[in-house]
Short mmCIF file of C-alpha atoms in Angstrom, two decimals:
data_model
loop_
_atom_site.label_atom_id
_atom_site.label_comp_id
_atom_site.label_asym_id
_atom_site.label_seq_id
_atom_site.Cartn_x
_atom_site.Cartn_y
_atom_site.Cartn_z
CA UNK A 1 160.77 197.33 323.00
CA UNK A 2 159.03 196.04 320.12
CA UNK A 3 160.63 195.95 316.32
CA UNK A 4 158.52 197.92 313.78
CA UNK A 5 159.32 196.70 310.17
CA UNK A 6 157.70 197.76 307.56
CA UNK A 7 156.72 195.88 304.30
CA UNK A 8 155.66 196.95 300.80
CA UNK A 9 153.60 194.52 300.30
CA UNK A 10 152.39 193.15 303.40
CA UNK A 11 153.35 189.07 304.16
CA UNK A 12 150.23 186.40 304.28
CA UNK A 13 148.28 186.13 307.28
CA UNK A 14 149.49 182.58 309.11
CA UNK A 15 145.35 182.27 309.85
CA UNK A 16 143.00 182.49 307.34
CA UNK A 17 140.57 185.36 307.19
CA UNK A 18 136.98 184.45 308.40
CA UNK A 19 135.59 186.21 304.40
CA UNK A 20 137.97 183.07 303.20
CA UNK A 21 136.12 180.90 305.77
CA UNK A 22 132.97 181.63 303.98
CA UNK A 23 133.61 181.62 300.90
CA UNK A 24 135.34 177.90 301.13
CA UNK A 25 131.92 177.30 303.66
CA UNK A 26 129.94 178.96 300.29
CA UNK A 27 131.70 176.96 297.73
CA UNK A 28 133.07 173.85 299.40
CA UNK A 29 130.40 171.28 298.49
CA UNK A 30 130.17 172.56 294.69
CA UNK A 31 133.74 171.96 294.10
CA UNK A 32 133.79 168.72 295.33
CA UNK A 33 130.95 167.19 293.60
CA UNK A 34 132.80 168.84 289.98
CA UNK A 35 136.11 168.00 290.73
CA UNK A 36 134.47 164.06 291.46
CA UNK A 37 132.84 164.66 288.19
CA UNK A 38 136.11 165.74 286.16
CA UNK A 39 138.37 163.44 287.57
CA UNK A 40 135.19 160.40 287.55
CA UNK A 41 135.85 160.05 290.84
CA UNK A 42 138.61 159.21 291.68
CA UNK A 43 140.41 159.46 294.82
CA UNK A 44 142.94 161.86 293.44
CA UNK A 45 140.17 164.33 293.32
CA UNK A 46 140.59 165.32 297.37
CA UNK A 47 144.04 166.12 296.62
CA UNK A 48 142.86 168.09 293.81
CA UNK A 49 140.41 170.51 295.16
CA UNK A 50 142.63 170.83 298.04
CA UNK A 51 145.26 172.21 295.88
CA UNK A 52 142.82 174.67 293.94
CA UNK A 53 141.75 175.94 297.67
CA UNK A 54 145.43 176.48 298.03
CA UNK A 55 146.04 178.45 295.15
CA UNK A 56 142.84 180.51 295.91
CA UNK A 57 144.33 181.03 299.52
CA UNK A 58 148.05 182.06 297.93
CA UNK A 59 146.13 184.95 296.16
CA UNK A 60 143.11 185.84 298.41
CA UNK A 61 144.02 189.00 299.24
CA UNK A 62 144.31 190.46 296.07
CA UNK A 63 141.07 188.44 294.68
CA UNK A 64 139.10 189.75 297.22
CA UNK A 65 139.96 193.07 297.13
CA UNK A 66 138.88 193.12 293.37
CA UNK A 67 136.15 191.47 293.74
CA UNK A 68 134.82 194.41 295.97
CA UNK A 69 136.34 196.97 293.68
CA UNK A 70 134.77 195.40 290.46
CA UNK A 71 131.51 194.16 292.09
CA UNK A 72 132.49 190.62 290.66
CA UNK A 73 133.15 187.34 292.74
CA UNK A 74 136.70 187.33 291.10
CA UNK A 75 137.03 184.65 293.68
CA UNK A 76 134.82 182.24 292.43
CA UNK A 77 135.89 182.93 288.53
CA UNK A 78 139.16 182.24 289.85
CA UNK A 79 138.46 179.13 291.41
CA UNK A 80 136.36 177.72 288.37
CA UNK A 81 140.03 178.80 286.47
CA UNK A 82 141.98 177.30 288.53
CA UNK A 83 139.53 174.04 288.87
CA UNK A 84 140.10 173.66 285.03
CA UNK A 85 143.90 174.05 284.70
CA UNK A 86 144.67 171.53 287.52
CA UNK A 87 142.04 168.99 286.13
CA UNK A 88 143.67 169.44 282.79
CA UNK A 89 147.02 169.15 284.46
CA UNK A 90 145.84 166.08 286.12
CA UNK A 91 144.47 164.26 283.36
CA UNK A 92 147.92 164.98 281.08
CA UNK A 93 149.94 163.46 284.06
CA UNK A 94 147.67 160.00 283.97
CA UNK A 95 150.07 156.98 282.82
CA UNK A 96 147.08 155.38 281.16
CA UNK A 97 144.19 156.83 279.97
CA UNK A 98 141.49 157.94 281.81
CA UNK A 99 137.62 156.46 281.63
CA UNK A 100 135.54 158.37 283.44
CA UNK A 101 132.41 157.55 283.96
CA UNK A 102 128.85 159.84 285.02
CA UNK A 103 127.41 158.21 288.29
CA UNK A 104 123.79 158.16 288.81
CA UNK A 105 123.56 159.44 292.83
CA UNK A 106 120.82 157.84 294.76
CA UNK A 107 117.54 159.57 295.30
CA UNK A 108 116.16 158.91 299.21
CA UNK A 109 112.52 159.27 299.31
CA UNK A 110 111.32 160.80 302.57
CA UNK A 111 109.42 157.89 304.69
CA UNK A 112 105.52 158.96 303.29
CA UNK A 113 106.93 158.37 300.03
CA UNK A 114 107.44 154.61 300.13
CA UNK A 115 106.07 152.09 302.46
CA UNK A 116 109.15 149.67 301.95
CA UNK A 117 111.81 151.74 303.79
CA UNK A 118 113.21 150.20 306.93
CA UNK A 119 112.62 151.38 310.55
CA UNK A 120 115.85 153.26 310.84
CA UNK A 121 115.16 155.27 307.83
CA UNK A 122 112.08 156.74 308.87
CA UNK A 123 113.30 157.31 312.34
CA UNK A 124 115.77 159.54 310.64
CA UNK A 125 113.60 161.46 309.23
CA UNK A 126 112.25 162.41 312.58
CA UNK A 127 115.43 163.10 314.71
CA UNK A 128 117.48 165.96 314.60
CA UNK A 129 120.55 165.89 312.55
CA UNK A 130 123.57 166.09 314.35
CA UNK A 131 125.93 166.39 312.04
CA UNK A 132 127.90 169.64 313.19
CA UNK A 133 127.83 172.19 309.76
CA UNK A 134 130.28 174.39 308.50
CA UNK A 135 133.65 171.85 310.08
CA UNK A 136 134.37 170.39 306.99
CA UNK A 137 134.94 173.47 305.46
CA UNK A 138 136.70 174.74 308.05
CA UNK A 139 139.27 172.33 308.43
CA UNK A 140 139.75 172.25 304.42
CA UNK A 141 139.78 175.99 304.93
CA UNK A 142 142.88 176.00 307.29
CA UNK A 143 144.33 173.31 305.88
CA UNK A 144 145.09 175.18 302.20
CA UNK A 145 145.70 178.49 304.21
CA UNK A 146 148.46 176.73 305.81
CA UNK A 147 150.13 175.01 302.81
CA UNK A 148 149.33 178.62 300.85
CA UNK A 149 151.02 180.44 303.92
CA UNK A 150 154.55 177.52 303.70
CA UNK A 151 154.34 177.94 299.82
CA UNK A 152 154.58 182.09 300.44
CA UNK A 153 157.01 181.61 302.83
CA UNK A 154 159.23 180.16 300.55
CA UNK A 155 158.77 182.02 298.01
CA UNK A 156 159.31 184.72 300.07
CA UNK A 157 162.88 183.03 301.41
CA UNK A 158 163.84 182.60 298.11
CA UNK A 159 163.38 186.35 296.80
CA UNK A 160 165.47 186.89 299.66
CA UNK A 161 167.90 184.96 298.30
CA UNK A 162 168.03 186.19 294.86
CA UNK A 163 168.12 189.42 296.30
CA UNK A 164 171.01 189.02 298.25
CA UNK A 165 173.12 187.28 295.60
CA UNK A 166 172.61 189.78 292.78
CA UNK A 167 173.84 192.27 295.35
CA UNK A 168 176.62 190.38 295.98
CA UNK A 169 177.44 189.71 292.57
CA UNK A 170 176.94 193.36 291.59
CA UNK A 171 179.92 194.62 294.76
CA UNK A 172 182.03 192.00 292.97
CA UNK A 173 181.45 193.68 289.18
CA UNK A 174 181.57 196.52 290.60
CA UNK A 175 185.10 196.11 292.23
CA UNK A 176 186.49 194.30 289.34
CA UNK A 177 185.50 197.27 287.66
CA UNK A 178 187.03 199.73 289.74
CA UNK A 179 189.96 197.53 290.50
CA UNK A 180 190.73 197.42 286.36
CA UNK A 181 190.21 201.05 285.69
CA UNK A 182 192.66 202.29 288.22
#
């Protein structure tokens, strides 16, 4: 026979929804190229937008749900939010300070454009690409629902916790009490 427990407030998903799927697919390649740009490229900037897809993840239930009640992408305005706090976090915990510098990204003409491009190039323009799209986001997708679904875990745990020792602690007042006014 199976247990039915019921929740208040319902616990996190261990797999992430597929509307999270495409909004990480939506947004993924935006928030790398600015979190490269704030951080000037660093290599702490991976761990960075990793850990802003995590806190979207910890709270995507309730941002998409008012999203679609507002009409807003309260997602996305939370993930610009959360972009900034963590870069400014970053930058405050750097040792030595931080010179960032704007790099120029190269421009690849198409093969027409200039006769001075080697053979590989312009056989690249004619194959098909086979890079497979949308697994990069994917992965980065389930990897920040999994470290948002340990983080509400124990949080979770440790409500529990709390829970049970103010309980505890209010049966003892609550005996010392009795046990002083009789």
């Amino acid at each position: 026979m199976r247990e039915v427990v019921m929740y208040l407030v319902p616990p996190m998903d261990d797999e992430p929804p597929s509307d999270y799927l495409d909004f990480v697919a939506a947004h993924l390649t935006s928030l790398r190229t600015e979190t490269n740009r704030l951080v000037g490229g660093d290599f702490e900037a991976a761990h960075l937008y990793m850990d802003v897809l995590t806190d979207v993840a910890g709270h995507w239930r309730r941002l998409y749900w008012w999203g679609r009640l507002a009409g807003t992408d309260a997602a996305g305005i939370y993930l610009a939010k959360r972009l900034t706090q963590r870069t400014k976090q970053w930058r405050e915990e750097q040792i030595y300070e931080v010179d960032i510098r704007v790099l120029r990204t190269q421009i690849y003409l198409p093969a027409a454009a200039s006769s001075r491009t080697s053979l590989a190039l312009r056989k690249a323009m004619v194959l098909p690409d086979t890079v497979r799209t949308g697994s990069a986001s994917m992965a980065d997708a389930g990897i920040a629902w999994v470290k948002a679904y340990r983080k509400s875990e124990w949080h979770r745990i440790g409500r529990l916790a709390v829970t049970v020792i103010l309980v505890v602690g209010g049966l003892i007042q609550s005996a010392s009490w009795l046990s002083l006014s009789n």
